[in-house]
Amino acid sequence: MRPGFSFSLPVTVVVSVIAFVYFCTVFVFIHRWFGLMTSPGVINALVYTGIAVMCVFNYAVSILADPGRVPSTFMPDIEDSKVSIHEIKRKGGDLRYCQKCSHFKPPRAHHCRICKRCILRMDHHCVWINNCVGHANYKAFFVFVVYAVIACFYSLVLLVGSLNSDSQIDEQQSDSFRVVYVISGLFLLPLSVALSVLLGWHIYLILQNKTTIEYHEGVRALCLAEKGGTVYEHPYDLGAFENLSSVLGPSIFCWICPTKRHIGDGLRFRTSYDTIPAASK
C-alpha cells in the first residue's frame, strides 16, 4: 500500500456516483422491470452486483497500490549484456538522471510533479484515483475501466427496459420515479461515452505496449526520424499478444483480475531487440 493516502474530493465524487448508479440500477430499474423477488430480477441483481463489486475492488486497488517506487540503490549497468537498450536524455545523450530525486531513472520511469517522486513505467497521474497510474497499478486501473464500461452499458439497458415497462404501471406511481430516471440518464450517457473512449485509448496503448507518456514521446521521435530519413519503431513493442500478456498476464483467464505477479520489478523490460535472435533461428 502506498504511503500518504489522504482525502480526495474527486475520489469521493467517483464513489458517490458508483453508489448512486448501483442503487438506481438495482432498486429502481431492475425492481420496476422484473421485480426483485422474481427469478429474472434476482439474476440481474446478482450479476450487476458482481460487476459492481469487481469495479469497486479494482478501483480501490488502483487507489491504494503504490504505482512503483524506484529503489534508492538503483544504478544502470551499461555493461550488462541482458539489457538491450539504455534510455538516454534527448539532449546530451547522458543516462537519464532525476535531479529532484537524486537518482538514475530506470527505463520507462518518469518523475511525477504531483507525487514528487519518480514512478516506474509511469502512464499518467490520475486525479480520479488520487494516484499515479504506473507499473504496479496499471492493470488494476485498466480492469477497473473495463468493469465500469460494462456496468454503465448494463445499467443503460436496464434503464431503457424499465422505462418501457413503466407504460403498464400506474401513471401517478411512474411520475414519482421520473426524477431518478432523468438524473440517472444524465449521469450514464456522458459517463458511458467518456469511459468507452478511455477504454479504447488504453486498449490501443496496451496493443502497442506504450504508456501515455511514451505515445507522446513516440510522436516526437517519429517526426524527428522522418526528418532524418529513418524509421522510428517503439522498442517495447513485442507484438499484439505478447504486449497483452506483458500487461495483463500470461493467462487469459486472469486478464480481468488485478493480479501482478507477472510484471516483474519494473526496472527492466523486454524489448523487440531481445526477440530478434530467437526469431532468426
PDB file of C-alpha atoms in Angstrom:
ATOM      1  CA  MET A   1       0.000   0.000   0.000  1.00  0.00           C
ATOM      2  CA  ARG A   2       1.303   3.440  -0.862  1.00  0.00           C
ATOM      3  CA  PRO A   3       2.036   5.845   1.979  1.00  0.00           C
ATOM      4  CA  GLY A   4       0.434   9.248   2.434  1.00  0.00           C
ATOM      5  CA  PHE A   5      -3.105   8.390   1.319  1.00  0.00           C
ATOM      6  CA  SER A   6      -5.439  11.276   2.168  1.00  0.00           C
ATOM      7  CA  PHE A   7      -8.946  12.570   1.494  1.00  0.00           C
ATOM      8  CA  SER A   8      -9.641  13.378  -2.156  1.00  0.00           C
ATOM      9  CA  LEU A   9     -12.735  15.154  -3.464  1.00  0.00           C
ATOM     10  CA  PRO A  10     -12.558  13.522  -6.954  1.00  0.00           C
ATOM     11  CA  VAL A  11     -12.360  10.058  -5.364  1.00  0.00           C
ATOM     12  CA  THR A  12     -15.331  10.905  -3.146  1.00  0.00           C
ATOM     13  CA  VAL A  13     -17.281  12.019  -6.228  1.00  0.00           C
ATOM     14  CA  VAL A  14     -16.483   8.764  -8.059  1.00  0.00           C
ATOM     15  CA  VAL A  15     -17.520   6.625  -5.081  1.00  0.00           C
ATOM     16  CA  SER A  16     -20.753   8.627  -4.730  1.00  0.00           C
ATOM     17  CA  VAL A  17     -21.583   8.189  -8.426  1.00  0.00           C
ATOM     18  CA  ILE A  18     -20.901   4.453  -8.229  1.00  0.00           C
ATOM     19  CA  ALA A  19     -23.173   4.128  -5.181  1.00  0.00           C
ATOM     20  CA  PHE A  20     -25.929   6.224  -6.804  1.00  0.00           C
ATOM     21  CA  VAL A  21     -25.855   4.303 -10.096  1.00  0.00           C
ATOM     22  CA  TYR A  22     -25.815   0.952  -8.277  1.00  0.00           C
ATOM     23  CA  PHE A  23     -28.770   1.899  -6.077  1.00  0.00           C
ATOM     24  CA  CYS A  24     -30.820   3.178  -9.018  1.00  0.00           C
ATOM     25  CA  THR A  25     -29.989   0.174 -11.189  1.00  0.00           C
ATOM     26  CA  VAL A  26     -30.861  -2.496  -8.627  1.00  0.00           C
ATOM     27  CA  PHE A  27     -33.645  -0.907  -6.608  1.00  0.00           C
ATOM     28  CA  VAL A  28     -35.320   1.102  -9.365  1.00  0.00           C
ATOM     29  CA  PHE A  29     -34.553  -0.228 -12.860  1.00  0.00           C
ATOM     30  CA  ILE A  30     -34.403  -3.957 -12.069  1.00  0.00           C
ATOM     31  CA  HIS A  31     -37.132  -3.770  -9.456  1.00  0.00           C
ATOM     32  CA  ARG A  32     -39.580  -1.905 -11.697  1.00  0.00           C
ATOM     33  CA  TRP A  33     -38.827  -4.008 -14.784  1.00  0.00           C
ATOM     34  CA  PHE A  34     -38.652  -7.529 -13.336  1.00  0.00           C
ATOM     35  CA  GLY A  35     -39.285  -7.237  -9.620  1.00  0.00           C
ATOM     36  CA  LEU A  36     -36.556  -8.182  -7.149  1.00  0.00           C
ATOM     37  CA  MET A  37     -38.496 -11.217  -5.953  1.00  0.00           C
ATOM     38  CA  THR A  38     -38.650 -12.816  -9.406  1.00  0.00           C
ATOM     39  CA  SER A  39     -36.023 -15.099 -10.948  1.00  0.00           C
ATOM     40  CA  PRO A  40     -35.017 -12.596 -13.704  1.00  0.00           C
ATOM     41  CA  GLY A  41     -34.835  -9.840 -11.098  1.00  0.00           C
ATOM     42  CA  VAL A  42     -32.639 -11.872  -8.737  1.00  0.00           C
ATOM     43  CA  ILE A  43     -30.329 -12.986 -11.566  1.00  0.00           C
ATOM     44  CA  ASN A  44     -29.889  -9.464 -12.943  1.00  0.00           C
ATOM     45  CA  ALA A  45     -29.362  -8.055  -9.448  1.00  0.00           C
ATOM     46  CA  LEU A  46     -26.711 -10.686  -8.651  1.00  0.00           C
ATOM     47  CA  VAL A  47     -24.904 -10.214 -11.963  1.00  0.00           C
ATOM     48  CA  TYR A  48     -24.904  -6.440 -11.655  1.00  0.00           C
ATOM     49  CA  THR A  49     -23.765  -6.648  -8.034  1.00  0.00           C
ATOM     50  CA  GLY A  50     -20.886  -8.889  -9.080  1.00  0.00           C
ATOM     51  CA  ILE A  51     -19.818  -6.382 -11.744  1.00  0.00           C
ATOM     52  CA  ALA A  52     -20.120  -3.531  -9.234  1.00  0.00           C
ATOM     53  CA  VAL A  53     -18.047  -5.387  -6.622  1.00  0.00           C
ATOM     54  CA  MET A  54     -15.253  -6.056  -9.145  1.00  0.00           C
ATOM     55  CA  CYS A  55     -15.419  -2.443 -10.273  1.00  0.00           C
ATOM     56  CA  VAL A  56     -15.091  -1.105  -6.719  1.00  0.00           C
ATOM     57  CA  PHE A  57     -12.386  -3.633  -5.815  1.00  0.00           C
ATOM     58  CA  ASN A  58     -10.186  -2.727  -8.794  1.00  0.00           C
ATOM     59  CA  TYR A  59     -10.818   0.955  -8.145  1.00  0.00           C
ATOM     60  CA  ALA A  60      -9.642   0.527  -4.549  1.00  0.00           C
ATOM     61  CA  VAL A  61      -6.522  -1.341  -5.683  1.00  0.00           C
ATOM     62  CA  SER A  62      -5.639   1.368  -8.205  1.00  0.00           C
ATOM     63  CA  ILE A  63      -6.005   3.976  -5.452  1.00  0.00           C
ATOM     64  CA  LEU A  64      -4.208   2.194  -2.623  1.00  0.00           C
ATOM     65  CA  ALA A  65      -1.431   0.385  -4.511  1.00  0.00           C
ATOM     66  CA  ASP A  66       1.934   2.080  -4.820  1.00  0.00           C
ATOM     67  CA  PRO A  67       2.358   2.557  -8.600  1.00  0.00           C
ATOM     68  CA  GLY A  68       6.048   1.745  -8.424  1.00  0.00           C
ATOM     69  CA  ARG A  69       8.914   3.258  -6.473  1.00  0.00           C
ATOM     70  CA  VAL A  70      12.471   3.482  -7.814  1.00  0.00           C
ATOM     71  CA  PRO A  71      14.847   1.766  -5.346  1.00  0.00           C
ATOM     72  CA  SER A  72      17.376   4.143  -3.819  1.00  0.00           C
ATOM     73  CA  THR A  73      20.123   1.677  -4.770  1.00  0.00           C
ATOM     74  CA  PHE A  74      19.222   1.540  -8.465  1.00  0.00           C
ATOM     75  CA  MET A  75      22.186   2.026 -10.771  1.00  0.00           C
ATOM     76  CA  PRO A  76      22.066   1.299 -14.526  1.00  0.00           C
ATOM     77  CA  ASP A  77      24.685  -1.185 -15.671  1.00  0.00           C
ATOM     78  CA  ILE A  78      25.738  -0.256 -19.193  1.00  0.00           C
ATOM     79  CA  GLU A  79      27.891  -3.388 -19.393  1.00  0.00           C
ATOM     80  CA  ASP A  80      25.033  -5.773 -18.650  1.00  0.00           C
ATOM     81  CA  SER A  81      24.571  -7.920 -21.767  1.00  0.00           C
ATOM     82  CA  LYS A  82      20.989  -8.734 -20.741  1.00  0.00           C
ATOM     83  CA  VAL A  83      19.954  -5.104 -21.191  1.00  0.00           C
ATOM     84  CA  SER A  84      19.425  -4.450 -24.908  1.00  0.00           C
ATOM     85  CA  ILE A  85      18.924  -0.680 -24.695  1.00  0.00           C
ATOM     86  CA  HIS A  86      19.560   2.137 -22.270  1.00  0.00           C
ATOM     87  CA  GLU A  87      17.335   5.183 -22.306  1.00  0.00           C
ATOM     88  CA  ILE A  88      19.259   8.446 -22.562  1.00  0.00           C
ATOM     89  CA  LYS A  89      18.442  12.134 -22.405  1.00  0.00           C
ATOM     90  CA  ARG A  90      17.341  13.769 -25.647  1.00  0.00           C
ATOM     91  CA  LYS A  91      19.918  16.481 -25.066  1.00  0.00           C
ATOM     92  CA  GLY A  92      23.462  15.431 -24.340  1.00  0.00           C
ATOM     93  CA  GLY A  93      22.931  11.667 -24.637  1.00  0.00           C
ATOM     94  CA  ASP A  94      23.646  11.010 -20.942  1.00  0.00           C
ATOM     95  CA  LEU A  95      21.860   8.348 -18.931  1.00  0.00           C
ATOM     96  CA  ARG A  96      18.559   9.655 -17.576  1.00  0.00           C
ATOM     97  CA  TYR A  97      19.035  11.130 -14.116  1.00  0.00           C
ATOM     98  CA  CYS A  98      16.411  12.782 -11.906  1.00  0.00           C
ATOM     99  CA  GLN A  99      17.770  15.918 -10.308  1.00  0.00           C
ATOM    100  CA  LYS A 100      14.804  16.175  -7.939  1.00  0.00           C
ATOM    101  CA  CYS A 101      15.033  12.600  -6.618  1.00  0.00           C
ATOM    102  CA  SER A 102      18.843  12.425  -6.962  1.00  0.00           C
ATOM    103  CA  HIS A 103      18.973   9.020  -8.634  1.00  0.00           C
ATOM    104  CA  PHE A 104      19.121   7.494 -12.087  1.00  0.00           C
ATOM    105  CA  LYS A 105      15.861   6.706 -13.835  1.00  0.00           C
ATOM    106  CA  PRO A 106      15.123   3.107 -14.859  1.00  0.00           C
ATOM    107  CA  PRO A 107      13.714   2.568 -18.355  1.00  0.00           C
ATOM    108  CA  ARG A 108      10.163   3.947 -18.773  1.00  0.00           C
ATOM    109  CA  ALA A 109      10.267   5.725 -15.392  1.00  0.00           C
ATOM    110  CA  HIS A 110       9.324   9.392 -15.093  1.00  0.00           C
ATOM    111  CA  HIS A 111       9.142  11.984 -12.346  1.00  0.00           C
ATOM    112  CA  CYS A 112       5.632  12.984 -11.228  1.00  0.00           C
ATOM    113  CA  ARG A 113       5.490  16.596 -10.063  1.00  0.00           C
ATOM    114  CA  ILE A 114       2.288  15.871  -8.080  1.00  0.00           C
ATOM    115  CA  CYS A 115       3.541  12.758  -6.283  1.00  0.00           C
ATOM    116  CA  LYS A 116       7.002  14.412  -6.114  1.00  0.00           C
ATOM    117  CA  ARG A 117       8.880  11.239  -6.944  1.00  0.00           C
ATOM    118  CA  CYS A 118       9.791   9.023  -9.878  1.00  0.00           C
ATOM    119  CA  ILE A 119       7.240   6.390 -10.896  1.00  0.00           C
ATOM    120  CA  LEU A 120       8.145   3.096 -12.570  1.00  0.00           C
ATOM    121  CA  ARG A 121       6.609   2.740 -16.050  1.00  0.00           C
ATOM    122  CA  MET A 122       4.571   5.877 -15.447  1.00  0.00           C
ATOM    123  CA  ASP A 123       1.482   6.285 -17.623  1.00  0.00           C
ATOM    124  CA  HIS A 124      -0.063   9.430 -16.128  1.00  0.00           C
ATOM    125  CA  HIS A 125      -1.210  10.982 -12.867  1.00  0.00           C
ATOM    126  CA  CYS A 126      -4.960  10.486 -12.462  1.00  0.00           C
ATOM    127  CA  VAL A 127      -6.872  12.858 -10.191  1.00  0.00           C
ATOM    128  CA  TRP A 128      -9.817  10.438 -10.146  1.00  0.00           C
ATOM    129  CA  ILE A 129      -7.776   7.886  -8.213  1.00  0.00           C
ATOM    130  CA  ASN A 130      -5.599  10.472  -6.429  1.00  0.00           C
ATOM    131  CA  ASN A 131      -2.597   8.460  -7.542  1.00  0.00           C
ATOM    132  CA  CYS A 132      -0.251   7.864 -10.431  1.00  0.00           C
ATOM    133  CA  VAL A 133      -1.039   5.097 -12.879  1.00  0.00           C
ATOM    134  CA  GLY A 134       2.207   3.201 -13.080  1.00  0.00           C
ATOM    135  CA  HIS A 135       3.906  -0.175 -13.183  1.00  0.00           C
ATOM    136  CA  ALA A 136       2.232  -1.787 -10.153  1.00  0.00           C
ATOM    137  CA  ASN A 137      -1.336  -0.497 -10.542  1.00  0.00           C
ATOM    138  CA  TYR A 138      -1.773  -0.039 -14.297  1.00  0.00           C
ATOM    139  CA  LYS A 139      -3.578  -3.360 -14.727  1.00  0.00           C
ATOM    140  CA  ALA A 140      -5.927  -2.645 -11.805  1.00  0.00           C
ATOM    141  CA  PHE A 141      -6.726   0.759 -13.339  1.00  0.00           C
ATOM    142  CA  PHE A 142      -7.375  -0.787 -16.759  1.00  0.00           C
ATOM    143  CA  VAL A 143      -9.563  -3.581 -15.380  1.00  0.00           C
ATOM    144  CA  PHE A 144     -11.496  -1.003 -13.343  1.00  0.00           C
ATOM    145  CA  VAL A 145     -12.270   0.912 -16.540  1.00  0.00           C
ATOM    146  CA  VAL A 146     -13.370  -2.328 -18.244  1.00  0.00           C
ATOM    147  CA  TYR A 147     -15.834  -3.154 -15.464  1.00  0.00           C
ATOM    148  CA  ALA A 148     -17.001   0.467 -15.289  1.00  0.00           C
ATOM    149  CA  VAL A 149     -17.854   0.449 -19.011  1.00  0.00           C
ATOM    150  CA  ILE A 150     -19.696  -2.867 -18.692  1.00  0.00           C
ATOM    151  CA  ALA A 151     -21.618  -1.570 -15.664  1.00  0.00           C
ATOM    152  CA  CYS A 152     -22.604   1.668 -17.411  1.00  0.00           C
ATOM    153  CA  PHE A 153     -23.955  -0.012 -20.543  1.00  0.00           C
ATOM    154  CA  TYR A 154     -25.670  -2.720 -18.498  1.00  0.00           C
ATOM    155  CA  SER A 155     -27.331  -0.013 -16.412  1.00  0.00           C
ATOM    156  CA  LEU A 156     -28.412   1.876 -19.552  1.00  0.00           C
ATOM    157  CA  VAL A 157     -30.061  -1.257 -20.950  1.00  0.00           C
ATOM    158  CA  LEU A 158     -31.898  -1.795 -17.668  1.00  0.00           C
ATOM    159  CA  LEU A 159     -32.919   1.875 -17.575  1.00  0.00           C
ATOM    160  CA  VAL A 160     -34.442   1.703 -21.072  1.00  0.00           C
ATOM    161  CA  GLY A 161     -36.163  -1.591 -20.322  1.00  0.00           C
ATOM    162  CA  SER A 162     -37.554  -0.212 -17.082  1.00  0.00           C
ATOM    163  CA  LEU A 163     -38.900   2.872 -18.865  1.00  0.00           C
ATOM    164  CA  ASN A 164     -40.672   0.698 -21.423  1.00  0.00           C
ATOM    165  CA  SER A 165     -42.267  -1.430 -18.717  1.00  0.00           C
ATOM    166  CA  ASP A 166     -43.469   1.705 -16.924  1.00  0.00           C
ATOM    167  CA  SER A 167     -46.100   2.248 -19.616  1.00  0.00           C
ATOM    168  CA  GLN A 168     -48.050  -0.570 -17.999  1.00  0.00           C
ATOM    169  CA  ILE A 169     -47.728   0.892 -14.489  1.00  0.00           C
ATOM    170  CA  ASP A 170     -50.000   3.444 -12.872  1.00  0.00           C
ATOM    171  CA  GLU A 171     -49.146   6.923 -14.229  1.00  0.00           C
ATOM    172  CA  GLN A 172     -49.036   8.560 -10.790  1.00  0.00           C
ATOM    173  CA  GLN A 173     -46.567   5.958  -9.496  1.00  0.00           C
ATOM    174  CA  SER A 174     -44.413   6.372 -12.607  1.00  0.00           C
ATOM    175  CA  ASP A 175     -44.177  10.155 -12.164  1.00  0.00           C
ATOM    176  CA  SER A 176     -42.599   9.729  -8.738  1.00  0.00           C
ATOM    177  CA  PHE A 177     -39.594   8.000 -10.316  1.00  0.00           C
ATOM    178  CA  ARG A 178     -39.200  10.391 -13.245  1.00  0.00           C
ATOM    179  CA  VAL A 179     -36.525  12.459 -11.489  1.00  0.00           C
ATOM    180  CA  VAL A 180     -34.491   9.304 -10.793  1.00  0.00           C
ATOM    181  CA  TYR A 181     -34.621   8.315 -14.465  1.00  0.00           C
ATOM    182  CA  VAL A 182     -33.607  11.792 -15.647  1.00  0.00           C
ATOM    183  CA  ILE A 183     -30.682  12.132 -13.229  1.00  0.00           C
ATOM    184  CA  SER A 184     -29.505   8.584 -13.963  1.00  0.00           C
ATOM    185  CA  GLY A 185     -29.637   9.197 -17.698  1.00  0.00           C
ATOM    186  CA  LEU A 186     -27.697  12.452 -17.333  1.00  0.00           C
ATOM    187  CA  PHE A 187     -25.004  10.542 -15.424  1.00  0.00           C
ATOM    188  CA  LEU A 188     -24.896   7.375 -17.509  1.00  0.00           C
ATOM    189  CA  LEU A 189     -24.908   8.713 -21.081  1.00  0.00           C
ATOM    190  CA  PRO A 190     -21.845  11.010 -20.892  1.00  0.00           C
ATOM    191  CA  LEU A 191     -20.131   8.638 -18.449  1.00  0.00           C
ATOM    192  CA  SER A 192     -20.537   5.702 -20.837  1.00  0.00           C
ATOM    193  CA  VAL A 193     -19.116   7.709 -23.740  1.00  0.00           C
ATOM    194  CA  ALA A 194     -16.181   9.083 -21.729  1.00  0.00           C
ATOM    195  CA  LEU A 195     -15.255   5.699 -20.232  1.00  0.00           C
ATOM    196  CA  SER A 196     -15.582   3.979 -23.622  1.00  0.00           C
ATOM    197  CA  VAL A 197     -13.168   6.470 -25.159  1.00  0.00           C
ATOM    198  CA  LEU A 198     -10.772   5.986 -22.231  1.00  0.00           C
ATOM    199  CA  LEU A 199     -11.015   2.193 -22.556  1.00  0.00           C
ATOM    200  CA  GLY A 200     -10.411   2.326 -26.310  1.00  0.00           C
ATOM    201  CA  TRP A 201      -7.377   4.549 -25.777  1.00  0.00           C
ATOM    202  CA  HIS A 202      -5.796   2.185 -23.261  1.00  0.00           C
ATOM    203  CA  ILE A 203      -6.553  -0.870 -25.384  1.00  0.00           C
ATOM    204  CA  TYR A 204      -4.632   0.843 -28.181  1.00  0.00           C
ATOM    205  CA  LEU A 205      -1.751   1.613 -25.802  1.00  0.00           C
ATOM    206  CA  ILE A 206      -1.612  -1.957 -24.497  1.00  0.00           C
ATOM    207  CA  LEU A 207      -1.601  -3.420 -28.011  1.00  0.00           C
ATOM    208  CA  GLN A 208       1.362  -1.146 -28.788  1.00  0.00           C
ATOM    209  CA  ASN A 209       2.951  -1.719 -25.350  1.00  0.00           C
ATOM    210  CA  LYS A 210       3.125   2.019 -24.769  1.00  0.00           C
ATOM    211  CA  THR A 211       2.297   4.329 -21.927  1.00  0.00           C
ATOM    212  CA  THR A 212       0.543   7.647 -22.498  1.00  0.00           C
ATOM    213  CA  ILE A 213       3.877   9.418 -21.984  1.00  0.00           C
ATOM    214  CA  GLU A 214       5.627   7.085 -24.436  1.00  0.00           C
ATOM    215  CA  TYR A 215       2.911   7.712 -27.016  1.00  0.00           C
ATOM    216  CA  HIS A 216       3.593  11.458 -26.973  1.00  0.00           C
ATOM    217  CA  GLU A 217       7.342  10.875 -26.918  1.00  0.00           C
ATOM    218  CA  GLY A 218       6.929   8.495 -29.856  1.00  0.00           C
ATOM    219  CA  VAL A 219       5.098  11.143 -31.876  1.00  0.00           C
ATOM    220  CA  ARG A 220       8.030  13.494 -31.419  1.00  0.00           C
ATOM    221  CA  ALA A 221      10.541  10.732 -32.174  1.00  0.00           C
ATOM    222  CA  LEU A 222       8.597   9.791 -35.326  1.00  0.00           C
ATOM    223  CA  CYS A 223       8.710  13.376 -36.580  1.00  0.00           C
ATOM    224  CA  LEU A 224      12.443  13.599 -35.906  1.00  0.00           C
ATOM    225  CA  ALA A 225      13.041  10.243 -37.579  1.00  0.00           C
ATOM    226  CA  GLU A 226      11.137  11.305 -40.697  1.00  0.00           C
ATOM    227  CA  LYS A 227      13.190  14.485 -40.913  1.00  0.00           C
ATOM    228  CA  GLY A 228      16.361  12.415 -40.643  1.00  0.00           C
ATOM    229  CA  GLY A 229      15.192   9.888 -43.227  1.00  0.00           C
ATOM    230  CA  THR A 230      14.942   6.991 -40.773  1.00  0.00           C
ATOM    231  CA  VAL A 231      12.085   4.895 -39.406  1.00  0.00           C
ATOM    232  CA  TYR A 232      11.123   5.032 -35.731  1.00  0.00           C
ATOM    233  CA  GLU A 233       9.980   1.820 -34.051  1.00  0.00           C
ATOM    234  CA  HIS A 234       8.813   1.590 -30.461  1.00  0.00           C
ATOM    235  CA  PRO A 235      11.440  -0.628 -28.757  1.00  0.00           C
ATOM    236  CA  TYR A 236       8.983  -2.262 -26.330  1.00  0.00           C
ATOM    237  CA  ASP A 237       6.517  -3.422 -28.986  1.00  0.00           C
ATOM    238  CA  LEU A 238       6.676  -7.248 -28.877  1.00  0.00           C
ATOM    239  CA  GLY A 239       3.603  -7.978 -30.990  1.00  0.00           C
ATOM    240  CA  ALA A 240      -0.074  -7.706 -30.041  1.00  0.00           C
ATOM    241  CA  PHE A 241      -0.436 -10.906 -27.990  1.00  0.00           C
ATOM    242  CA  GLU A 242       2.918 -10.537 -26.213  1.00  0.00           C
ATOM    243  CA  ASN A 243       2.057  -6.941 -25.418  1.00  0.00           C
ATOM    244  CA  LEU A 244      -1.273  -8.011 -23.925  1.00  0.00           C
ATOM    245  CA  SER A 245       0.423 -10.756 -21.918  1.00  0.00           C
ATOM    246  CA  SER A 246       3.118  -8.444 -20.571  1.00  0.00           C
ATOM    247  CA  VAL A 247       0.482  -6.071 -19.183  1.00  0.00           C
ATOM    248  CA  LEU A 248      -2.491  -8.326 -18.332  1.00  0.00           C
ATOM    249  CA  GLY A 249      -0.697 -11.602 -17.601  1.00  0.00           C
ATOM    250  CA  PRO A 250       0.137 -14.862 -19.408  1.00  0.00           C
ATOM    251  CA  SER A 251      -3.232 -16.499 -18.635  1.00  0.00           C
ATOM    252  CA  ILE A 252      -6.261 -15.079 -20.438  1.00  0.00           C
ATOM    253  CA  PHE A 253      -8.428 -16.197 -17.505  1.00  0.00           C
ATOM    254  CA  CYS A 254      -6.566 -13.767 -15.224  1.00  0.00           C
ATOM    255  CA  TRP A 255      -6.894 -10.752 -17.507  1.00  0.00           C
ATOM    256  CA  ILE A 256      -9.987  -9.475 -15.676  1.00  0.00           C
ATOM    257  CA  CYS A 257      -8.393  -9.829 -12.219  1.00  0.00           C
ATOM    258  CA  PRO A 258      -5.888  -7.328 -10.724  1.00  0.00           C
ATOM    259  CA  THR A 259      -3.041  -9.866 -10.460  1.00  0.00           C
ATOM    260  CA  LYS A 260       0.517  -8.573 -10.846  1.00  0.00           C
ATOM    261  CA  ARG A 261       2.895 -11.480 -10.288  1.00  0.00           C
ATOM    262  CA  HIS A 262       3.873 -11.392 -13.965  1.00  0.00           C
ATOM    263  CA  ILE A 263       5.003  -7.756 -14.154  1.00  0.00           C
ATOM    264  CA  GLY A 264       8.495  -8.081 -12.658  1.00  0.00           C
ATOM    265  CA  ASP A 265      10.320  -5.409 -10.705  1.00  0.00           C
ATOM    266  CA  GLY A 266       9.751  -2.613 -13.213  1.00  0.00           C
ATOM    267  CA  LEU A 267      13.465  -1.883 -13.553  1.00  0.00           C
ATOM    268  CA  ARG A 268      13.900  -3.642 -16.891  1.00  0.00           C
ATOM    269  CA  PHE A 269      11.557  -4.668 -19.687  1.00  0.00           C
ATOM    270  CA  ARG A 270      11.708  -6.974 -22.678  1.00  0.00           C
ATOM    271  CA  THR A 271      12.298  -5.181 -25.952  1.00  0.00           C
ATOM    272  CA  SER A 272      11.863  -6.052 -29.604  1.00  0.00           C
ATOM    273  CA  TYR A 273      15.656  -6.379 -29.801  1.00  0.00           C
ATOM    274  CA  ASP A 274      15.536  -9.269 -27.311  1.00  0.00           C
ATOM    275  CA  THR A 275      13.309 -11.301 -29.656  1.00  0.00           C
ATOM    276  CA  ILE A 276      15.405 -10.865 -32.795  1.00  0.00           C
ATOM    277  CA  PRO A 277      17.961 -13.637 -32.077  1.00  0.00           C
ATOM    278  CA  ALA A 278      15.238 -16.151 -31.170  1.00  0.00           C
ATOM    279  CA  ALA A 279      13.227 -15.282 -34.255  1.00  0.00           C
ATOM    280  CA  SER A 280      16.207 -15.674 -36.590  1.00  0.00           C
ATOM    281  CA  LYS A 281      16.991 -19.232 -35.503  1.00  0.00           C
TER     282      LYS A 281
END
